[in-house]
Coordinates of C-alpha atoms and ligand atoms in Angstrom, one line a residue:
M79 CA -4.3 42.7 65.0
Q80 CA -7.9 41.6 64.9
A81 CA -9.4 38.3 66.3
L82 CA -10.1 35.4 64.4
N83 CA -13.8 34.3 65.0
H84 CA -14.9 33.7 61.7
Q85 CA -14.8 30.4 59.6
F86 CA -13.9 30.4 56.1
I87 CA -17.1 28.4 54.5
D88 CA -18.7 28.5 51.5
N89 CA -16.3 31.6 50.5
C90 CA -17.7 33.7 53.3
W91 CA -16.4 34.3 56.6
V92 CA -19.0 33.1 58.9
N93 CA -19.5 34.1 63.0
S94 CA -18.0 30.9 64.4
H95 CA -20.2 28.7 66.5
G96 CA -17.3 28.3 69.4
T97 CA -17.4 29.8 72.0
R98 CA -13.6 29.0 73.9
H99 CA -11.3 31.7 72.8
L100 CA -7.5 30.9 72.3
P101 CA -4.7 32.7 72.5
V102 CA -2.3 33.5 69.1
M103 CA 1.0 34.2 71.0
D104 CA 4.2 35.6 69.4
P105 CA 6.6 33.6 71.1
Y106 CA 9.7 35.9 70.9
H107 CA 7.9 38.7 72.9
E108 CA 5.6 36.0 74.7
R109 CA 2.9 37.4 74.0
Q110 CA -0.6 37.7 72.4
L111 CA -1.0 38.5 69.7
T112 CA -4.4 38.2 69.2
E113 CA -7.1 35.2 70.0
V114 CA -9.0 32.8 67.8
T115 CA -12.4 31.1 68.8
A116 CA -12.0 27.2 68.4
G117 CA -15.2 26.4 66.2
D118 CA -17.5 23.7 67.1
A119 CA -18.6 20.7 65.5
R120 CA -21.9 23.3 63.7
D121 CA -18.6 24.7 61.8
V122 CA -17.5 21.2 60.9
E123 CA -21.4 20.7 59.5
A124 CA -21.4 23.8 57.8
A125 CA -18.2 23.0 56.2
V126 CA -18.4 19.4 55.1
E127 CA -22.0 20.7 53.5
A128 CA -20.7 23.7 51.7
A129 CA -17.8 21.1 50.5
R130 CA -20.0 18.5 49.4
R131 CA -22.3 21.0 47.4
A132 CA -19.0 22.0 45.6
L133 CA -17.8 18.8 44.2
P134 CA -19.4 18.2 41.8
E135 CA -18.7 21.5 39.6
W136 CA -15.4 21.7 40.6
Q137 CA -15.0 17.9 39.4
A138 CA -16.8 18.9 35.9
L139 CA -14.5 22.3 35.4
G140 CA -11.7 19.7 34.6
G141 CA -8.3 19.7 35.4
E142 CA -6.8 22.8 33.1
R143 CA -9.1 25.0 34.8
R144 CA -8.3 23.5 38.4
G145 CA -4.8 24.1 37.5
T146 CA -5.8 28.0 36.6
Y147 CA -6.8 28.3 40.3
L148 CA -3.7 26.4 41.6
N149 CA -1.5 28.8 39.2
A150 CA -3.0 31.8 40.4
L151 CA -3.0 31.2 44.4
A152 CA 0.8 30.4 43.9
D153 CA 1.2 34.3 42.2
A154 CA -1.3 35.4 45.1
L155 CA 1.0 34.1 47.2
T156 CA 4.2 35.3 45.8
A157 CA 2.9 39.1 45.4
R158 CA 2.5 38.5 49.6
R159 CA 5.7 37.0 50.1
E160 CA 7.1 40.2 52.6
A161 CA 4.2 40.1 54.5
L162 CA 3.1 36.6 54.7
M163 CA 7.0 36.0 55.2
E164 CA 6.8 38.8 58.4
L165 CA 3.0 36.9 59.8
S166 CA 5.1 33.8 60.0
A167 CA 8.2 35.0 61.5
T168 CA 5.8 36.9 63.9
N169 CA 3.4 34.0 64.7
N170 CA 5.7 31.3 64.4
G171 CA 9.4 32.4 65.8
K172 CA 10.5 31.0 62.6
A173 CA 13.8 33.3 61.7
L174 CA 13.0 35.4 58.7
A175 CA 15.0 33.3 55.8
E176 CA 13.2 29.9 57.8
A177 CA 10.1 31.7 56.7
G178 CA 10.9 32.4 53.5
I179 CA 12.1 28.7 52.4
D180 CA 7.8 27.6 54.2
L181 CA 6.6 29.8 51.8
D182 CA 9.0 29.3 48.4
D183 CA 8.1 25.2 49.0
A184 CA 4.6 26.1 48.9
I185 CA 4.3 28.2 46.4
A186 CA 6.4 25.6 44.3
C187 CA 4.1 22.5 45.1
Y188 CA 0.8 25.1 43.9
R189 CA 2.8 25.3 40.9
Y190 CA 3.9 21.2 40.2
Y191 CA 0.2 20.1 40.9
A192 CA -1.4 23.0 38.2
R193 CA 0.2 21.5 35.6
Q194 CA -0.5 17.8 37.3
A195 CA -4.2 19.0 37.0
G196 CA -3.3 19.3 33.4
D197 CA -1.5 15.9 32.7
L198 CA -4.6 14.3 35.0
E199 CA -7.0 16.0 32.2
A200 CA -5.3 15.4 29.2
R201 CA -4.7 11.3 30.4
Q202 CA -8.6 10.3 31.3
G203 CA -10.1 7.7 29.6
R204 CA -6.7 6.7 27.9
R205 CA -6.6 3.4 26.7
I206 CA -4.8 0.6 28.6
T207 CA -2.6 -1.8 26.6
H208 CA -3.4 -5.5 27.7
D209 CA -2.6 -8.7 25.5
I210 CA -6.7 -10.0 25.5
E211 CA -8.2 -9.8 22.2
G212 CA -11.0 -8.2 21.4
V213 CA -11.1 -6.7 24.6
D214 CA -10.9 -2.8 25.1
A215 CA -10.2 -1.1 28.5
Y216 CA -10.0 2.5 29.7
C217 CA -8.9 3.9 32.5
Y218 CA -10.4 6.9 34.5
E219 CA -9.4 9.1 37.5
D220 CA -11.7 10.5 39.6
P221 CA -11.3 12.9 42.7
A222 CA -11.7 11.3 46.2
G223 CA -14.6 13.2 47.2
V224 CA -14.9 15.9 50.0
V225 CA -11.7 16.0 52.2
G226 CA -10.3 16.2 56.1
L227 CA -6.9 18.6 55.9
I228 CA -5.4 18.6 59.0
T229 CA -1.7 20.2 59.4
P230 CA 0.5 21.1 62.7
W231 CA 2.3 24.6 63.3
N232 CA 6.0 23.3 62.4
F233 CA 5.8 25.0 58.8
P234 CA 2.0 26.0 58.0
L235 CA 2.1 27.1 54.7
V236 CA 4.3 24.2 53.2
T237 CA 2.1 21.1 55.1
S238 CA -0.8 22.9 54.3
A239 CA 0.3 23.0 51.0
W240 CA 1.3 19.8 50.0
K241 CA -2.3 18.4 51.0
I242 CA -4.3 21.1 49.4
A243 CA -2.6 21.4 46.5
P244 CA -3.7 17.4 45.3
A245 CA -6.2 17.5 46.6
L246 CA -8.0 20.6 44.6
A247 CA -5.8 19.3 41.4
A248 CA -7.7 16.0 41.4
G249 CA -11.2 17.7 41.9
C250 CA -11.5 17.3 45.4
T251 CA -13.3 19.9 47.5
V252 CA -11.8 20.9 51.0
V253 CA -12.3 21.1 54.6
F254 CA -9.4 22.7 56.1
K255 CA -8.2 23.1 59.6
P256 CA -4.4 24.6 60.2
S257 CA -3.0 24.2 63.8
E258 CA -4.5 26.5 66.2
I259 CA -0.9 27.8 67.8
T260 CA 0.1 29.2 64.1
P261 CA -3.7 29.9 62.1
L262 CA -2.3 33.4 60.9
P263 CA 0.0 32.5 58.0
E264 CA -2.9 30.1 56.7
Q265 CA -5.5 33.0 57.3
A266 CA -3.7 34.4 53.7
L267 CA -5.2 30.8 52.0
A268 CA -8.4 31.7 52.2
E269 CA -8.3 35.9 51.8
I270 CA -6.7 34.3 48.9
A271 CA -9.4 32.1 47.7
L272 CA -12.1 35.3 48.3
E273 CA -9.9 37.2 45.6
L274 CA -9.5 34.8 43.5
E275 CA -13.2 34.7 43.2
M276 CA -12.6 30.9 43.7
P277 CA -15.9 28.6 42.9
P278 CA -17.7 28.1 46.7
G279 CA -17.5 25.5 49.2
V280 CA -14.4 24.6 47.7
L281 CA -11.8 25.3 50.0
N282 CA -13.0 25.6 53.4
L283 CA -11.0 26.7 56.1
L284 CA -12.3 25.9 60.4
H285 CA -10.1 27.6 62.7
G286 CA -9.9 25.1 66.3
D287 CA -8.3 23.2 68.2
G288 CA -8.7 19.2 68.1
E289 CA -11.2 19.0 70.1
G290 CA -13.2 21.4 69.1
I291 CA -12.7 20.6 64.7
G292 CA -10.5 18.6 64.9
K293 CA -12.7 15.8 66.1
P294 CA -15.6 16.7 64.3
L295 CA -14.2 16.4 61.5
T296 CA -12.4 13.2 61.6
H297 CA -15.5 11.5 62.6
H298 CA -17.7 13.2 60.1
S299 CA -19.5 10.3 57.6
D300 CA -19.5 12.5 55.1
I301 CA -15.6 13.2 54.7
D302 CA -14.4 10.8 51.9
K303 CA -10.8 10.8 52.8
L304 CA -8.5 12.1 55.5
S305 CA -5.1 13.5 55.2
F306 CA -3.3 14.1 58.6
T307 CA 0.3 15.7 59.7
G308 CA 1.6 16.0 63.4
S309 CA 2.0 13.7 66.1
N310 CA 1.8 9.7 66.2
A311 CA -0.4 10.2 69.5
V312 CA -3.0 12.2 67.4
G313 CA -2.4 10.1 64.1
E314 CA -3.8 6.9 65.9
R315 CA -7.3 9.1 66.6
V316 CA -7.2 10.0 62.9
M317 CA -6.6 6.7 61.9
Q318 CA -9.0 5.0 64.1
A319 CA -12.0 7.9 63.1
A320 CA -11.3 7.1 59.8
A321 CA -11.9 3.3 60.5
E322 CA -15.2 3.9 60.7
G323 CA -16.7 4.3 57.5
S324 CA -13.5 2.0 55.8
R325 CA -12.4 5.9 54.6
G326 CA -9.3 6.4 53.5
V327 CA -6.8 8.3 55.3
S328 CA -2.9 9.5 54.9
L329 CA -0.3 10.2 57.6
E330 CA 2.9 12.5 58.0
L331 CA 4.2 11.6 61.7
G332 CA 7.1 11.8 63.6
G333 CA 10.8 11.2 62.6
K334 CA 14.3 9.8 64.4
S335 CA 16.3 10.6 61.3
P336 CA 19.9 9.8 61.2
I337 CA 22.7 11.3 59.3
L338 CA 25.6 9.2 58.7
V339 CA 29.3 10.4 58.2
L340 CA 31.4 7.5 56.7
A341 CA 35.3 7.5 57.4
D342 CA 35.9 9.5 53.9
A343 CA 34.2 12.5 54.5
D344 CA 35.4 16.2 54.4
I345 CA 34.9 17.4 57.7
D346 CA 33.9 21.1 56.6
Q347 CA 31.5 19.7 54.7
A348 CA 29.9 17.3 57.1
A349 CA 30.3 19.5 59.9
D350 CA 27.8 22.0 57.6
W351 CA 25.0 19.6 56.4
V352 CA 25.1 18.0 60.3
M353 CA 24.6 22.1 61.6
A354 CA 21.7 22.2 58.5
G355 CA 20.1 19.1 59.0
I356 CA 19.1 19.7 63.1
Y357 CA 19.7 23.5 63.4
F358 CA 17.2 24.5 60.6
N359 CA 13.8 25.7 62.4
S360 CA 14.8 25.3 66.1
G361 CA 15.1 21.9 65.7
Q362 CA 11.0 21.7 64.5
I363 CA 11.4 20.2 61.8
C364 CA 10.2 16.5 61.5
S365 CA 12.9 15.4 58.6
A366 CA 15.3 16.8 61.4
T367 CA 18.9 14.8 61.5
S368 CA 18.9 14.2 65.2
R369 CA 20.9 11.2 65.5
L370 CA 24.8 11.8 64.2
I371 CA 26.1 8.6 63.2
V372 CA 30.0 9.1 62.9
H373 CA 33.0 7.4 61.7
E374 CA 34.9 6.7 64.9
T375 CA 38.0 8.1 63.0
L376 CA 36.4 11.2 62.4
A377 CA 34.6 11.7 65.3
E378 CA 36.8 14.1 67.4
S379 CA 37.6 16.7 64.7
L380 CA 33.7 16.1 64.0
F381 CA 32.6 17.3 67.2
E382 CA 35.3 20.1 67.7
A383 CA 33.9 21.7 64.0
L384 CA 30.3 21.7 65.2
A385 CA 31.1 23.0 69.1
T386 CA 32.8 25.8 66.9
R387 CA 30.0 26.8 64.3
I388 CA 27.3 26.3 67.8
D389 CA 28.9 28.3 69.1
A390 CA 28.7 31.2 66.2
I391 CA 24.5 29.8 66.0
R392 CA 23.3 33.7 66.5
L393 CA 19.9 33.3 69.1
G394 CA 17.2 36.5 68.7
D395 CA 14.6 38.0 67.2
P396 CA 12.9 35.7 64.4
L397 CA 12.7 39.2 62.4
G398 CA 16.2 40.1 62.8
A399 CA 18.5 40.5 59.5
N400 CA 21.1 38.4 62.3
T401 CA 19.2 35.9 63.6
D402 CA 20.1 32.4 62.5
M403 CA 17.9 30.6 64.8
G404 CA 14.7 32.4 66.8
P405 CA 12.7 30.8 69.7
M406 CA 10.7 27.6 70.0
T407 CA 7.2 28.2 68.7
S408 CA 5.2 27.8 71.8
Q409 CA 5.7 27.9 75.1
H410 CA 4.5 24.4 75.5
Q411 CA 7.2 23.2 72.8
H412 CA 9.5 24.9 75.1
E413 CA 8.9 23.2 78.3
R414 CA 8.8 19.4 75.7
V415 CA 11.9 20.2 75.1
H416 CA 12.7 21.3 78.6
A417 CA 11.6 17.8 79.9
Y418 CA 13.7 16.4 77.5
L419 CA 17.0 18.4 78.8
A420 CA 15.8 16.8 82.2
I421 CA 15.9 13.4 81.1
A422 CA 19.0 13.9 79.2
E423 CA 20.6 15.4 82.5
R424 CA 19.4 12.0 84.5
E425 CA 20.3 9.9 81.9
G426 CA 24.2 11.6 82.7
L427 CA 24.4 11.8 79.1
H428 CA 28.1 13.4 78.0
A429 CA 27.2 17.1 76.4
V430 CA 29.8 19.3 73.8
R431 CA 27.2 21.9 74.2
D432 CA 24.5 22.3 76.4
A433 CA 21.7 24.2 76.1
R434 CA 21.7 25.1 79.7
H435 CA 24.9 27.1 79.7
R436 CA 25.1 29.4 77.1
Q437 CA 23.2 32.6 77.7
L438 CA 20.3 33.8 75.8
P439 CA 18.2 36.2 74.7
P440 CA 16.6 38.2 77.6
H441 CA 12.7 36.7 76.5
G442 CA 11.7 34.0 74.3
Y443 CA 11.0 30.6 74.6
F444 CA 14.9 29.6 73.4
I445 CA 16.6 26.3 73.9
A446 CA 20.0 27.2 73.0
P447 CA 21.7 24.6 70.2
T448 CA 22.8 21.3 72.5
L449 CA 25.3 18.5 71.3
Y450 CA 25.3 15.3 73.4
R451 CA 28.2 12.5 72.3
D452 CA 28.3 8.6 73.3
V453 CA 24.6 8.3 73.8
P454 CA 23.5 5.3 74.4
T455 CA 21.2 3.6 71.7
D456 CA 19.2 2.9 74.3
S457 CA 18.8 6.7 75.5
R458 CA 15.1 7.8 75.2
L459 CA 17.1 10.6 73.7
W460 CA 18.4 8.6 71.1
R461 CA 15.3 6.7 70.3
E462 CA 12.6 9.4 71.1
E463 CA 11.4 12.7 68.7
V464 CA 12.0 15.6 70.7
F465 CA 11.6 18.6 67.9
G466 CA 13.8 20.7 69.2
P467 CA 17.5 22.0 68.5
I468 CA 18.9 19.1 70.3
L469 CA 21.4 16.7 68.4
C470 CA 22.6 13.1 69.6
A471 CA 25.8 11.6 68.7
H472 CA 27.2 8.0 68.6
K473 CA 30.2 6.1 67.0
A474 CA 30.2 3.8 64.4
T475 CA 33.1 1.2 63.2
S476 CA 32.3 1.1 59.4
D477 CA 29.8 1.9 57.0
D478 CA 27.5 -1.8 57.3
D479 CA 27.8 -0.6 61.1
A480 CA 26.3 3.2 60.7
I481 CA 23.3 1.8 58.9
A482 CA 22.2 -1.0 61.3
L483 CA 22.4 2.2 63.8
A484 CA 20.6 4.2 61.8
N485 CA 17.7 1.2 61.0
D486 CA 17.3 0.5 64.6
S487 CA 14.5 3.4 65.1
A488 CA 10.7 2.5 65.1
F489 CA 10.6 5.7 62.6
G490 CA 12.0 6.1 59.0
L491 CA 10.9 9.7 58.2
A492 CA 14.5 10.6 56.5
A493 CA 18.1 10.4 56.5
T494 CA 21.4 11.8 55.0
V495 CA 24.5 10.2 53.7
I496 CA 27.7 12.7 54.2
S497 CA 30.8 10.7 52.1
G498 CA 33.5 11.6 49.9
A499 CA 32.8 9.2 47.2
P500 CA 28.4 10.1 45.4
Q501 CA 28.5 6.4 44.6
R502 CA 29.5 5.2 48.4
A503 CA 26.4 7.5 49.5
R504 CA 24.2 6.2 47.1
R505 CA 24.9 2.6 48.5
V506 CA 25.0 2.7 52.0
G507 CA 21.6 5.7 51.4
R508 CA 20.0 2.6 49.5
A509 CA 20.1 0.3 52.6
L510 CA 18.3 3.0 54.9
R511 CA 14.8 2.5 56.2
A512 CA 14.0 5.8 55.4
G513 CA 11.6 8.0 52.5
N514 CA 13.5 10.9 52.4
I515 CA 17.2 10.4 51.7
W516 CA 19.8 13.2 50.7
Y517 CA 23.3 12.2 50.6
N518 CA 25.9 15.4 50.5
S519 CA 23.1 17.2 51.2
E520 CA 20.2 17.8 53.6
Q521 CA 16.3 19.0 53.7
I522 CA 16.7 19.6 50.0
I523 CA 12.6 19.4 48.9
I524 CA 11.7 18.6 45.0
P525 CA 8.0 18.9 45.0
E526 CA 8.4 16.3 41.5
T527 CA 9.8 13.5 44.5
S528 CA 7.5 11.8 47.3
W529 CA 7.4 12.6 50.8
G530 CA 6.7 10.1 53.5
G531 CA 7.9 7.5 55.7
F532 CA 8.5 4.5 56.5
G533 CA 7.8 2.4 60.0
H534 CA 6.3 5.1 62.3
S535 CA 6.7 7.8 60.6
G536 CA 3.5 7.6 58.5
I537 CA 1.2 5.9 56.3
G538 CA 1.3 7.0 52.1
R539 CA 2.9 9.7 50.4
E540 CA 3.2 12.7 49.6
L541 CA 4.5 15.5 46.8
G542 CA 5.2 13.3 43.3
P543 CA 2.9 12.0 41.5
W544 CA 2.0 9.7 45.0
G545 CA 0.7 13.0 46.3
L546 CA -2.2 13.6 43.3
A547 CA -2.7 9.7 43.6
D548 CA -4.1 9.9 47.4
Y549 CA -6.6 12.1 46.2
L550 CA -7.8 9.8 43.3
E551 CA -10.4 6.8 42.9
V552 CA -8.7 5.0 39.6
K553 CA -12.1 3.7 37.5
H554 CA -11.5 1.1 34.4
L555 CA -14.4 0.2 32.0
I556 CA -13.7 -2.4 29.7
G557 CA -15.8 -4.4 26.9
P558 CA -15.8 -5.4 23.5
A559 CA -13.4 -3.8 21.4
D560 CA -15.2 -0.9 18.7
Ligands
NAD710 P1 -0.4 17.6 66.7 O1 -1.1 16.0 66.4 O2 -0.1 17.9 68.5 O3 -1.3 18.4 66.2 C1 -1.4 18.5 64.8 C2 -2.9 19.0 64.1 O4 -3.7 18.3 64.8 C3 -3.2 20.7 64.6 O5 -4.1 20.5 64.2 C4 -4.5 19.7 65.7 O6 -4.8 20.7 66.3 C5 -5.1 18.8 65.1 N1 -5.3 18.6 66.0 C6 -5.6 17.3 68.2 N2 -5.7 16.6 68.4 C7 -6.3 16.3 67.4 C8 -7.8 15.0 67.3 N3 -7.9 14.3 68.3 N4 -8.6 15.3 66.3 C9 -8.2 15.3 65.0 N5 -7.1 16.9 65.1 C10 -6.4 17.5 65.7 O7 1.1 17.8 66.3 P2 1.6 19.1 66.3 O8 2.1 19.4 67.7 O9 1.1 20.6 66.0 O10 3.7 19.1 65.7 C11 4.1 18.8 65.7 C12 4.2 16.7 65.3 O11 4.0 17.2 63.5 C13 5.9 16.5 65.7 O12 5.5 15.3 65.8 C14 6.0 16.5 64.2 O13 7.2 15.3 63.6 C15 4.8 15.8 63.5 N6 5.3 16.9 61.5 C16 5.6 15.4 60.6 C17 5.6 16.0 59.5 C18 5.9 15.1 58.6 O14 5.6 15.3 57.0 N7 5.7 13.5 58.9 C19 5.2 17.3 59.0 C20 5.5 18.1 59.9 C21 5.2 17.9 61.2

């Protein structure tokens, strides 16, 4: 596979200024696929200049025409579906079906914001109704400007779509930095921009790591707004950088989300949703429902049902038709989850299924699905984001007890409620402090709804009209009535 030693700036591939080379891995075979040249501040400078030059024309093009580019991008992604899924599974370690979800959610997002771009144009200059006589007021929504977008490795296509699609729809121009760990799927976005002959400078893609590209991008004074998805530690640094020049910032950060199984839940259905909430994508999902809060009367039978399902998970080649769960995406993540397993051992947690007792494939950064029961609420595994296939369970005595346990977290990204009565599930869901709450379902993403979290899970909302508003500056023209 060709080395990624070019940056995509002004609709051209240009040599990266960087001199450091980072391996791009296949985590199943534990082998290097290719390498990426980590760019530096000079690449950021060139990309920001290109994006600034492109801004007036891209804004003037209007929402309708910008929307046609977004639809064309969605079409081009659809046309490459098989190849992209394979690339994503290979570079990311996702099972093929999970790679398909990443891609399909991304495509749905580009299409949704294509429609939103048209709606935006239609509402420009609308008259505001108000009570003051003899005065007219008109509302306009302008693009926020040149935006810097940074994404993590776990769902490369969808996390980038949630930023790129609304930014372009709003009329912003983009400097985008994918994760250096999984740069291959997103590379396709640059190839597609070229193929579609998008106006030069509208979408720029820079390869590199946090030090080489991330830092200079977030500190660049000509970036009007930053949008970041990733860890809390880096998110705080991005926010500090945004403070220079009082620039806008949105952050999608970590989670430690609860799943509440209420006393009237059906055990088999609950078990299916619990499994989907934590073991999907090998647990490497910000909204993983990694804290199971189960009514005490159901706990034993639920643990039994989960144990059977955990034993049935087939770990293996992400490209294999019979694989349910692939490896961790990187050696670093593998070591990080292992460190948590060691903490669990030191804390004396009681495992229903233990990662260390299962036969693993002969190679690959695998962690076997694990379930700990009766986890104390001051355990580090109960409170910290592990980002792996590790589920912690705790019993509740009532709905109110379950709500209190669920809300006792610094994070507030997602939550799930399982109940035999939808109204009861919604009542409990309404009491939870989280941005994305599912009831009797798991991990459903709808572009029309919002995505984002309370507390340490971030600032702002992606998706829906809120995601578009993040890239807009609102202004009013007010004067005597005509
Ligand atoms: P990370 O914070 O290590 O890296 C994210 C991105 O930031 C990467 O592109 C990285 O190169 C870049 N980066 C690193 N240092 C930087 C710096 N100093 N300045 C600017 N950019 C820098 O996160 P990760 O390990 O890639 O992803 C896992 C984390 O992402 C988890 O905490 C997970 O919860 C979170 N996440 C959140 C959401 C959400 O929607 N809330 C979605 C996916 C992942």
